[in-house]
mmCIF file of C-alpha atoms in Angstrom:
data_model
loop_
_atom_site.group_PDB
_atom_site.id
_atom_site.type_symbol
_atom_site.label_atom_id
_atom_site.label_comp_id
_atom_site.label_asym_id
_atom_site.label_seq_id
_atom_site.Cartn_x
_atom_site.Cartn_y
_atom_site.Cartn_z
ATOM 1 C CA MET A 1080 61.762 18.986 97.557
ATOM 2 C CA ASN A 1081 58.026 18.663 97.883
ATOM 3 C CA ILE A 1082 57.270 22.373 97.678
ATOM 4 C CA ASP A 1083 55.353 23.974 94.822
ATOM 5 C CA TYR A 1084 57.824 26.666 93.810
ATOM 6 C CA GLN A 1085 55.478 27.802 91.047
ATOM 7 C CA ASP A 1086 53.267 29.185 93.827
ATOM 8 C CA THR A 1087 53.692 32.967 93.698
ATOM 9 C CA ASN A 1088 53.690 33.303 97.502
ATOM 10 C CA ILE A 1089 56.486 30.764 97.970
ATOM 11 C CA PHE A 1090 58.511 32.400 95.203
ATOM 12 C CA GLU A 1091 58.125 35.859 96.750
ATOM 13 C CA VAL A 1092 59.077 34.644 100.230
ATOM 14 C CA ASP A 1093 62.140 32.799 98.916
ATOM 15 C CA TYR A 1094 63.269 35.683 96.741
ATOM 16 C CA THR A 1095 62.644 38.333 99.427
ATOM 17 C CA TYR A 1096 64.554 36.302 101.989
ATOM 18 C CA ARG A 1097 67.431 35.821 99.517
ATOM 19 C CA ILE A 1098 67.675 39.614 98.991
ATOM 20 C CA GLN A 1099 67.469 40.249 102.752
ATOM 21 C CA ILE A 1100 70.349 37.818 103.330
ATOM 22 C CA PHE A 1101 72.404 39.687 100.725
ATOM 23 C CA GLU A 1102 71.543 43.065 102.300
ATOM 24 C CA LYS A 1103 72.611 41.715 105.692
ATOM 25 C CA TYR A 1104 75.848 40.500 104.097
ATOM 26 C CA LEU A 1105 76.500 44.027 102.759
ATOM 27 C CA GLU A 1106 76.480 45.284 106.370
ATOM 28 C CA ASN A 1107 79.328 42.907 107.284
ATOM 29 C CA GLN A 1108 82.743 44.549 107.702
ATOM 30 C CA ASN A 1109 84.310 41.795 105.546
ATOM 31 C CA CYS A 1110 81.896 42.488 102.710
ATOM 32 C CA SER A 1111 83.625 42.712 99.347
ATOM 33 C CA GLN A 1112 83.360 41.290 95.889
ATOM 34 C CA GLU A 1113 86.311 38.971 96.530
ATOM 35 C CA HIS A 1114 85.102 37.846 99.959
ATOM 36 C CA TYR A 1115 81.641 37.090 98.569
ATOM 37 C CA ALA A 1116 83.045 35.009 95.700
ATOM 38 C CA ASN A 1117 85.325 33.034 98.003
ATOM 39 C CA TYR A 1118 82.637 32.589 100.669
ATOM 40 C CA LYS A 1119 80.132 31.307 98.160
ATOM 41 C CA ALA A 1120 82.662 28.942 96.561
ATOM 42 C CA GLY A 1121 83.730 27.823 100.029
ATOM 43 C CA LEU A 1122 80.215 26.660 100.887
ATOM 44 C CA ILE A 1123 80.563 23.726 98.509
ATOM 45 C CA PRO A 1124 84.293 23.282 97.836
ATOM 46 C CA ASN A 1125 83.967 19.573 97.126
ATOM 47 C CA ILE A 1126 81.937 20.373 93.985
ATOM 48 C CA PHE A 1127 84.361 22.845 92.410
ATOM 49 C CA TYR A 1128 87.508 21.730 90.636
ATOM 50 C CA GLU A 1129 90.764 23.616 90.249
ATOM 51 C CA ASN A 1130 90.465 23.625 86.454
ATOM 52 C CA ASN A 1131 87.265 25.702 86.521
ATOM 53 C CA MET A 1132 87.608 27.572 89.826
ATOM 54 C CA SER A 1133 88.744 30.840 88.222
ATOM 55 C CA LYS A 1134 85.606 30.920 86.030
ATOM 56 C CA ILE A 1135 83.406 30.146 89.024
ATOM 57 C CA LEU A 1136 84.960 32.878 91.168
ATOM 58 C CA GLU A 1137 84.604 35.384 88.322
ATOM 59 C CA LEU A 1138 80.937 34.431 87.980
ATOM 60 C CA PHE A 1139 80.343 34.991 91.715
ATOM 61 C CA ARG A 1140 82.195 38.337 91.620
ATOM 62 C CA LYS A 1141 79.931 39.455 88.783
ATOM 63 C CA GLU A 1142 76.826 38.329 90.699
ATOM 64 C CA PHE A 1143 77.969 40.339 93.725
ATOM 65 C CA LEU A 1144 78.302 43.528 91.682
ATOM 66 C CA GLU A 1145 74.973 43.029 89.874
ATOM 67 C CA VAL A 1146 72.937 42.305 93.006
ATOM 68 C CA LYS A 1147 74.642 45.073 95.000
ATOM 69 C CA SER A 1148 73.957 47.519 92.178
ATOM 70 C CA GLY A 1149 70.340 46.363 91.995
ATOM 71 C CA ILE A 1150 69.868 46.932 95.713
ATOM 72 C CA GLU A 1151 71.473 50.379 95.530
ATOM 73 C CA ARG A 1152 69.243 51.417 92.592
ATOM 74 C CA TYR A 1153 66.084 49.665 93.804
ATOM 75 C CA GLU A 1154 64.169 52.687 95.079
ATOM 76 C CA MET A 1155 65.376 54.998 92.292
ATOM 77 C CA ASP A 1156 64.180 52.390 89.761
ATOM 78 C CA ASN A 1157 60.580 52.328 91.058
ATOM 79 C CA ASN A 1158 61.237 49.234 93.195
ATOM 80 C CA ASN A 1159 62.452 47.308 90.158
ATOM 81 C CA ASP A 1160 63.989 44.067 91.346
ATOM 82 C CA PHE A 1161 64.332 42.543 87.887
ATOM 83 C CA PRO A 1162 68.121 43.163 87.642
ATOM 84 C CA MET A 1163 68.665 41.202 90.856
ATOM 85 C CA LEU A 1164 66.392 38.365 89.769
ATOM 86 C CA LYS A 1165 68.100 38.186 86.409
ATOM 87 C CA SER A 1166 71.509 38.081 88.056
ATOM 88 C CA TYR A 1167 70.537 35.161 90.302
ATOM 89 C CA VAL A 1168 69.062 33.238 87.384
ATOM 90 C CA ASN A 1169 71.931 33.904 84.996
ATOM 91 C CA THR A 1170 74.548 33.077 87.624
ATOM 92 C CA GLU A 1171 72.937 29.683 88.148
ATOM 93 C CA ARG A 1172 72.601 29.082 84.424
ATOM 94 C CA ASP A 1173 76.225 30.047 83.793
ATOM 95 C CA LEU A 1174 77.431 27.954 86.710
ATOM 96 C CA ARG A 1175 75.718 24.909 85.256
ATOM 97 C CA LYS A 1176 77.476 25.581 81.924
ATOM 98 C CA ILE A 1177 80.888 25.659 83.615
ATOM 99 C CA PHE A 1178 80.382 22.325 85.372
ATOM 100 C CA ASP A 1179 81.301 19.049 83.797
ATOM 101 C CA GLU A 1180 78.748 16.237 83.952
ATOM 102 C CA SER A 1181 80.062 14.824 87.238
ATOM 103 C CA GLN A 1182 80.084 18.222 88.937
ATOM 104 C CA LEU A 1183 76.557 18.979 87.752
ATOM 105 C CA LYS A 1184 75.290 15.669 89.123
ATOM 106 C CA ASP A 1185 76.988 16.256 92.502
ATOM 107 C CA TYR A 1186 75.796 19.886 92.597
ATOM 108 C CA THR A 1187 72.192 18.950 91.878
ATOM 109 C CA ALA A 1188 72.164 16.266 94.567
ATOM 110 C CA LEU A 1189 73.814 18.542 97.145
ATOM 111 C CA LEU A 1190 71.344 21.374 96.573
ATOM 112 C CA GLU A 1191 68.344 19.099 96.890
ATOM 113 C CA ARG A 1192 69.703 17.601 100.141
ATOM 114 C CA SER A 1193 70.495 21.089 101.448
ATOM 115 C CA PHE A 1194 67.035 22.447 100.753
ATOM 116 C CA ASP A 1195 65.444 19.406 102.350
ATOM 117 C CA ASN A 1196 67.636 19.757 105.466
ATOM 118 C CA GLN A 1197 67.966 23.519 105.809
ATOM 119 C CA LYS A 1198 65.965 23.645 109.054
ATOM 120 C CA LEU A 1199 68.199 21.048 110.692
ATOM 121 C CA ASP A 1200 71.651 21.865 109.354
ATOM 122 C CA GLU A 1201 73.347 25.275 109.476
ATOM 123 C CA LYS A 1202 75.546 24.630 106.435
ATOM 124 C CA ALA A 1203 72.554 23.337 104.457
ATOM 125 C CA ALA A 1204 70.715 26.547 105.348
ATOM 126 C CA ALA A 1205 73.601 28.669 104.055
ATOM 127 C CA ILE A 1206 73.769 26.687 100.816
ATOM 128 C CA SER A 1207 70.023 27.056 100.368
ATOM 129 C CA ARG A 1208 70.322 30.867 100.576
ATOM 130 C CA PHE A 1209 73.183 31.249 98.109
ATOM 131 C CA PHE A 1210 72.356 28.670 95.420
ATOM 132 C CA LEU A 1211 69.236 27.780 93.433
ATOM 133 C CA PRO A 1212 68.362 24.136 92.898
ATOM 134 C CA THR A 1213 66.736 23.358 89.562
ATOM 135 C CA PRO A 1214 63.084 23.529 90.787
ATOM 136 C CA ILE A 1215 63.659 26.989 92.279
ATOM 137 C CA LEU A 1216 65.633 28.173 89.255
ATOM 138 C CA LYS A 1217 62.759 27.102 87.001
ATOM 139 C CA SER A 1218 60.317 28.814 89.353
ATOM 140 C CA TYR A 1219 62.271 32.078 89.197
ATOM 141 C CA ILE A 1220 62.208 31.937 85.403
ATOM 142 C CA PHE A 1221 58.489 31.057 85.390
ATOM 143 C CA GLN A 1222 57.548 33.876 87.787
ATOM 144 C CA VAL A 1223 59.639 36.505 86.014
ATOM 145 C CA GLU A 1224 58.297 35.556 82.599
ATOM 146 C CA LYS A 1225 54.756 35.557 83.999
ATOM 147 C CA ILE A 1226 55.242 39.164 85.112
ATOM 148 C CA PHE A 1227 57.549 40.571 82.421
ATOM 149 C CA GLY A 1228 56.695 38.358 79.442
ATOM 150 C CA LYS A 1229 58.033 35.197 77.817
ATOM 151 C CA GLY A 1230 61.597 35.313 76.639
ATOM 152 C CA ILE A 1231 62.739 38.096 78.958
ATOM 153 C CA MET A 1232 65.035 35.621 80.721
ATOM 154 C CA VAL A 1233 66.849 34.729 77.524
ATOM 155 C CA LEU A 1234 70.363 33.583 78.197
ATOM 156 C CA ARG A 1235 72.887 36.390 78.166
#
C-alpha cells in the first residue's frame, strides 16, 4: 500500500466512493440490515470464527443502521457526514477488538493484499470497499480530527 492516505484528496475520494457504494447498496431489492451483515461477513469468511461470529454480525448490523441513518439525515444535518465517518471508524476499531491475535494477523494481511489488487480482482475490490486496512483507518481518524478537533474519535 504505497498510497499516502493522509493526503486530503485521496481520503475524500476513498470516503466518497465508500458512501456511494453504500447508497447503491440501499437501492438493491435485497437490502436489509441482516443481508448487509451477512454479505459483509461473507466477503472474508475464512477470517471469522464461529465463536465470535455473532458479535461480528451484530457489529455489521449496527454499522448498517448508523450509515443508513447518516445518509438519510445528511441534507437535513447541513451535509454533516461525521456520523457515517464515525461509524466506519468505530466498526473497524470494534472488529479489531473482537479478533484474536491470529485473526487480526490474517485480517491485516488480507486487507493489504486486497487493496493492492483491487483493480485486478473483483473480490479484492469488494473487500476494499467494505473494510478499512490500518493505513486507511488511521487516515480517517487523522482527517476527522484535523477537521473536528483532536479526541473527537475517542473510542465509544
